[in-house]
Amino acid sequence: MHSFIFLFKHIKYSIMKIGKYSFGIGDRFAHQGEAQLSAIMQASQFLRIDIVPVWNKSNREHTIVHSTQTETRREADDAVKALNYAGDYFVDADHINLYNVDHFLADSDFFTLDVADSIGKKAAQDDIDAFVDENQQYTGKLHIPGIAEPFDVPQSALTAIAEKFLFAIQEAGKIYRHIEQAKGADHFVTEVSMDEVSGAQSPVEMFFILSAIAREKIPAQTIAPKFTGRFNKGVDYVGDVSQFEKEFEADLLVIDFAVKQFGLPDNLKLSVHSGSDKFSIYPVIGNLLKKYDKGVHIKTAGTTWLEEVIGLAMTGNKEAIGLAKAIYAGAFGRFDELCSPYATVIDIDRAKLPLPEEVDRWTGEKFAGTLRHVPGHPDYNPNFRQLIHVGYKVAAEYETAYTDALKTHKETVGRQVFDNIYQRHILKMF
Ligand SMILES: [Zn+2]
């Protein structure tokens, strides 16, 4: 693992550095580490694209599955050992805050500081005044190198941004310092996330958020804004692709400028949350990264577990197919309970969900085709897919009956996981 020295307001800092491209591979049940890692290794070997794997797991997932970060760490270490993988890898404490970070300290070396809930709370007036003062030079016409039109930043806009975001970034500072004290600055990577909110952040807001991050001396290497459009779990992007393209490009240039202005780590890059399956914007992202020679972190929506269900349906084994169908039936019957924690990141048309009795008559292939994300496939149903996606609680309740089935059908399941990451994600993005 390379350490990396950078200057923060003329003081030298040493931090653990993450590579240019990285992929967050969430894995609800911690059984697919090898299949996931082999897709990454395949990309390195055959495409010469080095992607750093990051096993991410959020507090919300751990609570629902009753798992711990120690299991995530073990999954990652075991996969690395089994495949003789020699590259860097990380274990991400995903979407953590000051109240739950302690459970993650020992086993994580990547921390996603989630401050979405603090956005909109006001910082102390003195802090707001000082921040506005320090950023005076960027008011009026803000020229970002590479962007033709300057942004209008009246004094009132800067004040409004400070009032909306400064407190949240101060919170991130508290979490960061808590982790730093426990682990030491050069033993982890820091991400700041603000994606789980309703409104997207503009490039100008991003610029001043980065100013606030530098002010808190958080050596962020990845930042997850809320982009324009819907990033629903496990399905394609919904929104205006050309608007997304414009904002994504502006964000890249804003980061570049902010790194120089505020002395942030020079490998600071965007993190795209719920980034799996966003097939219609992958070419846009891929082209812009190439154009500006930038890195990215793509955090998946934890869809690996859907590949497990697809794999079970593909086994030709009656029991395994029955289990896949039972998981759907269970999720169908508990729609409101399962969907409500994910309300901002799913869109399910209930009228388009097949009845469990009907699904019961399907072949395994029909089930797999309905669930697998192949746009244009006659059987593919994004409503069915999103419902099963949030239904991992149902699978978790099967306990060892579910995980034993994964072990019995390891090969078929692993093949789905591999193909999904390699064919539908890595090849489409890069
Ligand atoms: Zn997120």
Short mmCIF file of C-alpha atoms and ligand atoms in Angstrom, two decimals:
data_model
loop_
_atom_site.label_atom_id
_atom_site.label_comp_id
_atom_site.label_asym_id
_atom_site.label_seq_id
_atom_site.Cartn_x
_atom_site.Cartn_y
_atom_site.Cartn_z
CA MET A 1 0.00 0.00 0.00
CA HIS A 2 1.53 3.33 -0.99
CA SER A 3 1.63 6.19 1.41
CA PHE A 4 1.39 9.60 -0.04
CA ILE A 5 2.55 12.99 1.17
CA PHE A 6 0.70 16.18 0.40
CA LEU A 7 0.62 19.74 1.63
CA PHE A 8 -2.35 21.01 3.54
CA LYS A 9 -1.97 24.75 4.07
CA HIS A 10 1.81 24.32 4.03
CA ILE A 11 1.84 21.45 6.49
CA LYS A 12 3.00 18.04 5.25
CA TYR A 13 0.51 15.20 5.66
CA SER A 14 1.06 11.55 5.01
CA ILE A 15 -1.99 9.47 4.07
CA MET A 16 -2.75 6.05 2.65
CA LYS A 17 -3.50 6.51 -1.03
CA ILE A 18 -6.15 4.86 -3.16
CA GLY A 19 -5.51 4.26 -6.88
CA LYS A 20 -7.11 6.02 -9.82
CA TYR A 21 -9.97 3.62 -10.48
CA SER A 22 -11.75 1.83 -7.68
CA PHE A 23 -14.89 -0.22 -7.44
CA GLY A 24 -17.01 -0.60 -4.34
CA ILE A 25 -18.18 -4.19 -4.29
CA GLY A 26 -20.89 -4.49 -1.70
CA ASP A 27 -21.76 -8.06 -0.86
CA ARG A 28 -24.72 -8.50 1.49
CA PHE A 29 -23.91 -12.06 2.57
CA ALA A 30 -20.12 -11.95 2.22
CA HIS A 31 -19.90 -15.10 0.07
CA GLN A 32 -18.82 -13.71 -3.30
CA GLY A 33 -15.44 -12.17 -2.51
CA GLU A 34 -13.54 -14.51 -4.84
CA ALA A 35 -15.95 -14.12 -7.75
CA GLN A 36 -15.85 -10.34 -7.36
CA LEU A 37 -12.09 -10.19 -7.08
CA SER A 38 -11.57 -12.46 -10.10
CA ALA A 39 -13.53 -10.00 -12.28
CA ILE A 40 -11.20 -7.21 -11.13
CA MET A 41 -8.14 -9.37 -11.75
CA GLN A 42 -9.44 -10.29 -15.20
CA ALA A 43 -9.68 -6.57 -16.06
CA SER A 44 -6.09 -6.05 -14.97
CA GLN A 45 -4.81 -9.06 -16.89
CA PHE A 46 -6.75 -8.72 -20.14
CA LEU A 47 -7.69 -5.05 -20.36
CA ARG A 48 -4.70 -3.62 -18.51
CA ILE A 49 -7.10 -1.62 -16.36
CA ASP A 50 -6.19 -1.60 -12.71
CA ILE A 51 -9.22 -1.26 -10.50
CA VAL A 52 -8.84 -1.25 -6.73
CA PRO A 53 -11.50 -3.43 -5.08
CA VAL A 54 -13.20 -1.95 -2.03
CA TRP A 55 -15.50 -4.18 -0.03
CA ASN A 56 -18.12 -1.81 1.33
CA LYS A 57 -20.80 -2.47 3.90
CA SER A 58 -23.03 0.07 5.59
CA ASN A 59 -24.34 0.10 9.11
CA ARG A 60 -27.86 -0.26 7.68
CA GLU A 61 -26.92 -3.47 5.87
CA HIS A 62 -25.16 -4.93 8.89
CA THR A 63 -28.23 -4.23 11.00
CA ILE A 64 -30.60 -5.91 8.54
CA VAL A 65 -28.39 -8.95 7.84
CA HIS A 66 -27.10 -9.17 11.46
CA SER A 67 -23.52 -9.20 10.24
CA THR A 68 -20.38 -7.40 11.38
CA GLN A 69 -17.54 -5.61 9.65
CA THR A 70 -15.21 -8.35 10.90
CA GLU A 71 -16.95 -10.71 8.46
CA THR A 72 -16.48 -8.21 5.63
CA ARG A 73 -12.78 -7.96 6.49
CA ARG A 74 -12.47 -11.74 6.58
CA GLU A 75 -14.24 -12.07 3.22
CA ALA A 76 -11.82 -9.59 1.63
CA ASP A 77 -8.67 -11.08 3.20
CA ASP A 78 -9.73 -14.65 2.32
CA ALA A 79 -10.47 -13.76 -1.31
CA VAL A 80 -7.14 -11.97 -1.64
CA LYS A 81 -5.29 -14.94 -0.20
CA ALA A 82 -7.17 -17.56 -2.22
CA LEU A 83 -6.51 -15.79 -5.52
CA ASN A 84 -2.97 -14.63 -4.70
CA TYR A 85 -4.00 -11.08 -5.42
CA ALA A 86 -1.06 -8.72 -4.96
CA GLY A 87 -2.72 -5.32 -5.51
CA ASP A 88 -4.22 -2.86 -3.08
CA TYR A 89 -7.67 -3.43 -1.61
CA PHE A 90 -9.79 -1.81 1.06
CA VAL A 91 -12.67 -2.47 3.42
CA ASP A 92 -15.09 0.44 3.54
CA ALA A 93 -17.15 1.50 6.54
CA ASP A 94 -19.90 2.78 4.31
CA HIS A 95 -22.18 5.64 5.32
CA ILE A 96 -21.01 5.85 8.91
CA ASN A 97 -21.45 8.65 11.43
CA LEU A 98 -20.09 9.55 14.85
CA TYR A 99 -22.58 7.23 16.56
CA ASN A 100 -21.79 3.99 14.77
CA VAL A 101 -18.20 4.43 13.55
CA ASP A 102 -16.68 2.65 16.56
CA HIS A 103 -17.97 -0.75 15.37
CA PHE A 104 -16.03 -0.24 12.16
CA LEU A 105 -12.68 1.06 13.39
CA ALA A 106 -10.75 -2.18 13.76
CA ASP A 107 -11.73 -3.82 10.48
CA SER A 108 -11.93 -0.92 8.01
CA ASP A 109 -9.32 1.12 6.18
CA PHE A 110 -11.73 3.19 4.09
CA PHE A 111 -14.36 5.38 5.79
CA THR A 112 -17.35 6.98 4.09
CA LEU A 113 -18.34 9.87 6.33
CA ASP A 114 -22.05 10.39 5.81
CA VAL A 115 -23.17 13.88 6.69
CA ALA A 116 -26.39 14.00 4.66
CA ASP A 117 -28.53 14.29 7.79
CA SER A 118 -26.65 17.40 8.90
CA ILE A 119 -27.14 19.31 5.66
CA GLY A 120 -29.34 22.32 6.30
CA LYS A 121 -28.45 22.63 9.98
CA LYS A 122 -26.77 25.96 10.69
CA ALA A 123 -23.24 26.27 12.00
CA ALA A 124 -22.34 28.88 14.64
CA GLN A 125 -22.66 32.39 13.22
CA ASP A 126 -18.97 33.15 13.89
CA ASP A 127 -17.95 30.13 11.84
CA ILE A 128 -20.26 31.10 9.00
CA ASP A 129 -18.88 34.65 9.01
CA ALA A 130 -15.29 33.41 9.02
CA PHE A 131 -15.97 30.97 6.18
CA VAL A 132 -17.66 33.64 4.06
CA ASP A 133 -14.73 35.94 4.77
CA GLU A 134 -12.12 33.36 3.77
CA ASN A 135 -13.92 32.69 0.49
CA GLN A 136 -14.49 36.33 -0.52
CA GLN A 137 -12.15 36.06 -3.49
CA TYR A 138 -14.48 33.52 -5.14
CA THR A 139 -17.58 35.70 -5.10
CA GLY A 140 -18.77 37.69 -8.11
CA LYS A 141 -17.70 35.86 -11.27
CA LEU A 142 -16.17 32.50 -10.40
CA HIS A 143 -13.95 31.29 -13.23
CA ILE A 144 -13.20 27.58 -13.20
CA PRO A 145 -10.40 26.72 -15.66
CA GLY A 146 -11.85 24.62 -18.48
CA ILE A 147 -15.42 25.88 -18.05
CA ALA A 148 -16.21 28.58 -20.63
CA GLU A 149 -18.91 30.47 -18.74
CA PRO A 150 -18.02 31.83 -15.30
CA PHE A 151 -20.47 31.05 -12.49
CA ASP A 152 -22.32 33.91 -10.82
CA VAL A 153 -21.63 33.82 -7.11
CA PRO A 154 -23.24 36.79 -5.36
CA GLN A 155 -22.37 37.31 -1.70
CA SER A 156 -25.82 36.03 -0.76
CA ALA A 157 -25.18 32.72 -2.57
CA LEU A 158 -21.94 32.13 -0.65
CA THR A 159 -23.70 32.88 2.63
CA ALA A 160 -26.55 30.52 1.72
CA ILE A 161 -24.09 27.71 0.90
CA ALA A 162 -22.26 28.29 4.19
CA GLU A 163 -25.55 28.15 6.08
CA LYS A 164 -26.58 24.96 4.33
CA PHE A 165 -23.34 22.95 4.31
CA LEU A 166 -20.77 24.27 6.80
CA PHE A 167 -22.23 22.50 9.82
CA ALA A 168 -22.38 19.18 7.94
CA ILE A 169 -18.71 19.44 7.00
CA GLN A 170 -17.79 20.35 10.58
CA GLU A 171 -19.55 17.10 11.56
CA ALA A 172 -17.46 15.25 8.96
CA GLY A 173 -14.40 16.84 10.58
CA LYS A 174 -15.40 15.44 13.95
CA ILE A 175 -15.84 11.93 12.54
CA TYR A 176 -12.56 12.22 10.65
CA ARG A 177 -10.60 13.27 13.72
CA HIS A 178 -12.18 10.49 15.75
CA ILE A 179 -10.98 7.91 13.22
CA GLU A 180 -7.59 9.60 12.86
CA GLN A 181 -7.06 9.44 16.59
CA ALA A 182 -7.89 5.74 16.69
CA LYS A 183 -6.02 4.60 13.59
CA GLY A 184 -3.50 7.27 12.55
CA ALA A 185 -3.92 9.38 9.41
CA ASP A 186 -1.84 7.12 7.18
CA HIS A 187 -3.91 4.01 7.84
CA PHE A 188 -7.13 4.78 6.02
CA VAL A 189 -8.79 6.48 3.06
CA THR A 190 -11.49 9.09 3.61
CA GLU A 191 -14.63 9.67 1.58
CA VAL A 192 -17.22 12.37 2.28
CA SER A 193 -20.74 11.46 1.12
CA MET A 194 -23.80 13.64 0.71
CA ASP A 195 -25.70 11.51 -1.79
CA GLU A 196 -28.62 10.36 0.32
CA VAL A 197 -30.58 13.61 0.13
CA SER A 198 -33.40 14.74 -2.14
CA GLY A 199 -31.75 17.70 -3.89
CA ALA A 200 -28.69 17.48 -6.15
CA GLN A 201 -25.65 19.63 -5.34
CA SER A 202 -24.52 22.06 -8.02
CA PRO A 203 -20.86 22.39 -9.12
CA VAL A 204 -20.67 25.76 -7.28
CA GLU A 205 -21.92 24.16 -4.07
CA MET A 206 -19.37 21.40 -4.58
CA PHE A 207 -16.60 23.98 -4.86
CA PHE A 208 -17.42 25.58 -1.52
CA ILE A 209 -18.07 22.21 0.11
CA LEU A 210 -14.48 21.32 -0.85
CA SER A 211 -13.33 24.60 0.62
CA ALA A 212 -15.05 23.64 3.88
CA ILE A 213 -13.54 20.14 3.76
CA ALA A 214 -10.05 21.63 3.43
CA ARG A 215 -10.85 24.05 6.26
CA GLU A 216 -11.60 21.03 8.47
CA LYS A 217 -8.32 19.47 7.27
CA ILE A 218 -10.09 16.33 6.06
CA PRO A 219 -7.78 14.70 3.47
CA ALA A 220 -10.73 13.47 1.39
CA GLN A 221 -9.74 11.29 -1.56
CA THR A 222 -13.27 10.64 -2.77
CA ILE A 223 -16.39 12.76 -2.63
CA ALA A 224 -19.92 11.54 -3.28
CA PRO A 225 -22.29 14.34 -4.21
CA LYS A 226 -25.93 13.84 -5.09
CA PHE A 227 -25.95 14.07 -8.87
CA THR A 228 -28.88 15.23 -10.92
CA GLY A 229 -31.42 12.49 -11.80
CA ARG A 230 -32.51 9.30 -10.04
CA PHE A 231 -29.96 6.70 -8.95
CA ASN A 232 -32.33 3.89 -8.12
CA LYS A 233 -30.93 0.70 -6.65
CA GLY A 234 -29.91 -1.91 -9.17
CA VAL A 235 -31.52 -0.36 -12.25
CA ASP A 236 -30.52 2.15 -14.91
CA TYR A 237 -30.18 5.91 -14.47
CA VAL A 238 -33.42 7.87 -14.74
CA GLY A 239 -33.00 11.48 -15.79
CA ASP A 240 -31.62 13.86 -18.37
CA VAL A 241 -28.37 12.30 -19.59
CA SER A 242 -27.09 15.50 -21.23
CA GLN A 243 -27.71 17.46 -18.01
CA PHE A 244 -25.86 14.76 -16.07
CA GLU A 245 -22.98 14.97 -18.54
CA LYS A 246 -22.74 18.74 -18.13
CA GLU A 247 -22.71 18.52 -14.33
CA PHE A 248 -20.32 15.59 -14.18
CA GLU A 249 -17.86 17.43 -16.42
CA ALA A 250 -18.20 20.61 -14.34
CA ASP A 251 -17.66 18.59 -11.15
CA LEU A 252 -14.42 17.14 -12.54
CA LEU A 253 -13.10 20.61 -13.36
CA VAL A 254 -14.27 22.08 -10.06
CA ILE A 255 -12.43 19.34 -8.16
CA ASP A 256 -9.28 20.03 -10.16
CA PHE A 257 -9.42 23.71 -9.33
CA ALA A 258 -10.39 23.16 -5.69
CA VAL A 259 -7.47 20.74 -5.17
CA LYS A 260 -5.09 23.49 -6.24
CA GLN A 261 -6.83 26.33 -4.42
CA PHE A 262 -7.36 24.56 -1.11
CA GLY A 263 -4.49 22.06 -1.04
CA LEU A 264 -6.58 18.87 -1.01
CA PRO A 265 -5.05 15.49 -1.96
CA ASP A 266 -4.32 15.61 -5.68
CA ASN A 267 -5.96 12.23 -6.32
CA LEU A 268 -9.32 13.49 -5.01
CA LYS A 269 -12.03 11.97 -7.23
CA LEU A 270 -15.76 11.58 -7.56
CA SER A 271 -17.55 8.66 -5.99
CA VAL A 272 -20.75 7.54 -7.70
CA HIS A 273 -23.09 5.87 -5.22
CA SER A 274 -25.69 3.34 -6.36
CA GLY A 275 -23.28 3.38 -9.29
CA SER A 276 -23.93 -0.16 -10.47
CA ASP A 277 -26.30 -0.71 -13.39
CA LYS A 278 -26.29 2.91 -14.58
CA PHE A 279 -25.70 1.68 -18.13
CA SER A 280 -26.99 4.77 -19.93
CA ILE A 281 -24.45 7.09 -18.26
CA TYR A 282 -21.43 4.74 -18.26
CA PRO A 283 -20.26 5.84 -21.72
CA VAL A 284 -20.63 9.48 -20.61
CA ILE A 285 -18.59 8.90 -17.45
CA GLY A 286 -16.01 6.77 -19.30
CA ASN A 287 -15.47 9.42 -21.99
CA LEU A 288 -15.13 12.30 -19.53
CA LEU A 289 -12.65 10.38 -17.39
CA LYS A 290 -10.59 9.75 -20.51
CA LYS A 291 -10.90 13.34 -21.71
CA TYR A 292 -9.54 14.76 -18.44
CA ASP A 293 -7.44 11.77 -17.37
CA LYS A 294 -9.36 11.46 -14.09
CA GLY A 295 -10.11 8.63 -11.72
CA VAL A 296 -13.42 7.56 -10.23
CA HIS A 297 -14.86 5.42 -7.48
CA ILE A 298 -17.95 3.47 -8.49
CA LYS A 299 -19.83 2.24 -5.47
CA THR A 300 -22.26 -0.49 -6.40
CA ALA A 301 -25.75 -0.71 -5.00
CA GLY A 302 -24.95 -4.05 -3.40
CA THR A 303 -26.45 -5.91 -6.36
CA THR A 304 -24.09 -8.86 -6.04
CA TRP A 305 -26.74 -10.55 -3.97
CA LEU A 306 -29.19 -10.35 -6.91
CA GLU A 307 -26.71 -12.38 -8.90
CA GLU A 308 -26.90 -14.99 -6.17
CA VAL A 309 -30.67 -15.22 -6.61
CA ILE A 310 -30.24 -15.38 -10.39
CA GLY A 311 -27.63 -18.09 -9.90
CA LEU A 312 -29.98 -20.15 -7.70
CA ALA A 313 -32.66 -19.85 -10.39
CA MET A 314 -30.15 -21.03 -13.03
CA THR A 315 -29.08 -24.21 -11.26
CA GLY A 316 -31.75 -26.47 -12.75
CA ASN A 317 -32.15 -27.68 -9.16
CA LYS A 318 -35.74 -27.72 -7.95
CA GLU A 319 -34.93 -26.79 -4.38
CA ALA A 320 -32.70 -23.86 -5.33
CA ILE A 321 -35.24 -22.53 -7.84
CA GLY A 322 -37.92 -22.89 -5.16
CA LEU A 323 -35.81 -20.85 -2.76
CA ALA A 324 -35.43 -18.03 -5.29
CA LYS A 325 -39.20 -18.02 -5.85
CA ALA A 326 -39.88 -18.10 -2.11
CA ILE A 327 -37.68 -15.03 -1.61
CA TYR A 328 -39.74 -13.18 -4.21
CA ALA A 329 -43.03 -14.30 -2.67
CA GLY A 330 -41.80 -13.19 0.75
CA ALA A 331 -40.75 -9.78 -0.53
CA PHE A 332 -44.03 -9.38 -2.43
CA GLY A 333 -46.01 -9.92 0.76
CA ARG A 334 -43.93 -7.42 2.75
CA PHE A 335 -43.76 -4.65 0.19
CA ASP A 336 -44.19 -1.63 2.47
CA GLU A 337 -41.90 -2.85 5.22
CA LEU A 338 -39.05 -3.63 2.81
CA CYS A 339 -39.40 -0.59 0.57
CA SER A 340 -39.79 2.17 3.14
CA PRO A 341 -36.10 2.40 4.23
CA TYR A 342 -35.19 2.80 0.57
CA ALA A 343 -37.91 5.23 -0.50
CA THR A 344 -35.50 7.79 -2.02
CA VAL A 345 -33.59 5.20 -4.06
CA ILE A 346 -36.25 2.94 -5.60
CA ASP A 347 -39.22 3.41 -7.95
CA ILE A 348 -41.44 0.34 -8.16
CA ASP A 349 -44.65 0.20 -10.18
CA ARG A 350 -46.67 -2.26 -8.12
CA ALA A 351 -49.06 -2.93 -10.99
CA LYS A 352 -46.18 -4.40 -12.97
CA LEU A 353 -45.16 -6.94 -10.32
CA PRO A 354 -46.13 -10.51 -11.21
CA LEU A 355 -48.17 -12.40 -8.60
CA PRO A 356 -46.21 -15.04 -6.66
CA GLU A 357 -48.65 -17.71 -7.92
CA GLU A 358 -47.69 -16.83 -11.46
CA VAL A 359 -43.95 -16.78 -10.67
CA ASP A 360 -44.37 -20.21 -9.14
CA ARG A 361 -45.17 -21.61 -12.58
CA TRP A 362 -42.09 -20.06 -14.22
CA THR A 363 -39.00 -22.00 -15.24
CA GLY A 364 -35.72 -21.07 -13.59
CA GLU A 365 -34.58 -19.45 -16.86
CA LYS A 366 -37.69 -17.27 -17.01
CA PHE A 367 -37.09 -16.18 -13.39
CA ALA A 368 -33.43 -15.38 -14.11
CA GLY A 369 -34.30 -13.46 -17.30
CA THR A 370 -36.86 -11.38 -15.42
CA LEU A 371 -34.37 -10.50 -12.69
CA ARG A 372 -31.15 -10.08 -14.67
CA HIS A 373 -30.42 -6.52 -15.80
CA VAL A 374 -30.25 -6.87 -19.56
CA PRO A 375 -32.11 -3.85 -21.00
CA GLY A 376 -34.19 -4.89 -24.00
CA HIS A 377 -34.43 -8.53 -22.91
CA PRO A 378 -38.11 -9.51 -23.33
CA ASP A 379 -38.37 -10.91 -19.80
CA TYR A 380 -36.47 -8.18 -17.91
CA ASN A 381 -38.67 -6.41 -15.34
CA PRO A 382 -37.06 -3.55 -13.37
CA ASN A 383 -39.93 -3.55 -10.83
CA PHE A 384 -39.35 -7.22 -10.05
CA ARG A 385 -35.61 -6.53 -9.79
CA GLN A 386 -35.93 -3.58 -7.42
CA LEU A 387 -38.32 -5.41 -5.14
CA ILE A 388 -36.02 -8.42 -4.81
CA HIS A 389 -33.12 -6.04 -4.30
CA VAL A 390 -34.65 -4.55 -1.17
CA GLY A 391 -35.83 -8.01 -0.14
CA TYR A 392 -32.43 -9.20 1.13
CA LYS A 393 -33.95 -9.16 4.59
CA VAL A 394 -36.15 -12.08 3.49
CA ALA A 395 -33.10 -14.04 2.31
CA ALA A 396 -31.30 -13.20 5.57
CA GLU A 397 -34.19 -14.73 7.50
CA TYR A 398 -33.60 -18.06 5.74
CA GLU A 399 -30.22 -17.96 7.51
CA THR A 400 -28.14 -21.06 6.74
CA ALA A 401 -30.75 -22.44 4.32
CA TYR A 402 -29.85 -19.51 2.10
CA THR A 403 -26.09 -19.49 2.64
CA ASP A 404 -25.87 -23.30 2.36
CA ALA A 405 -27.58 -23.07 -1.03
CA LEU A 406 -24.93 -20.50 -2.04
CA LYS A 407 -22.21 -22.93 -1.01
CA THR A 408 -23.82 -25.90 -2.78
CA HIS A 409 -24.20 -23.92 -6.01
CA LYS A 410 -21.03 -21.88 -5.64
CA GLU A 411 -19.96 -22.32 -9.25
CA THR A 412 -23.22 -21.30 -10.95
CA VAL A 413 -23.69 -18.40 -8.54
CA GLY A 414 -20.08 -17.24 -8.82
CA ARG A 415 -20.30 -17.24 -12.62
CA GLN A 416 -23.26 -14.81 -12.45
CA VAL A 417 -21.39 -12.53 -10.04
CA PHE A 418 -18.29 -12.55 -12.21
CA ASP A 419 -20.16 -11.90 -15.47
CA ASN A 420 -22.17 -9.10 -13.94
CA ILE A 421 -19.12 -7.17 -12.74
CA TYR A 422 -16.91 -7.92 -15.73
CA GLN A 423 -19.29 -7.90 -18.71
CA ARG A 424 -21.98 -5.47 -17.63
CA HIS A 425 -19.92 -3.07 -15.56
CA ILE A 426 -16.17 -2.99 -16.23
CA LEU A 427 -16.48 -3.50 -20.00
CA LYS A 428 -19.26 -0.93 -20.31
CA MET A 429 -17.53 1.76 -18.28
CA PHE A 430 -13.93 1.45 -19.48
ZN ZN B 1 -24.50 6.13 -0.83
#
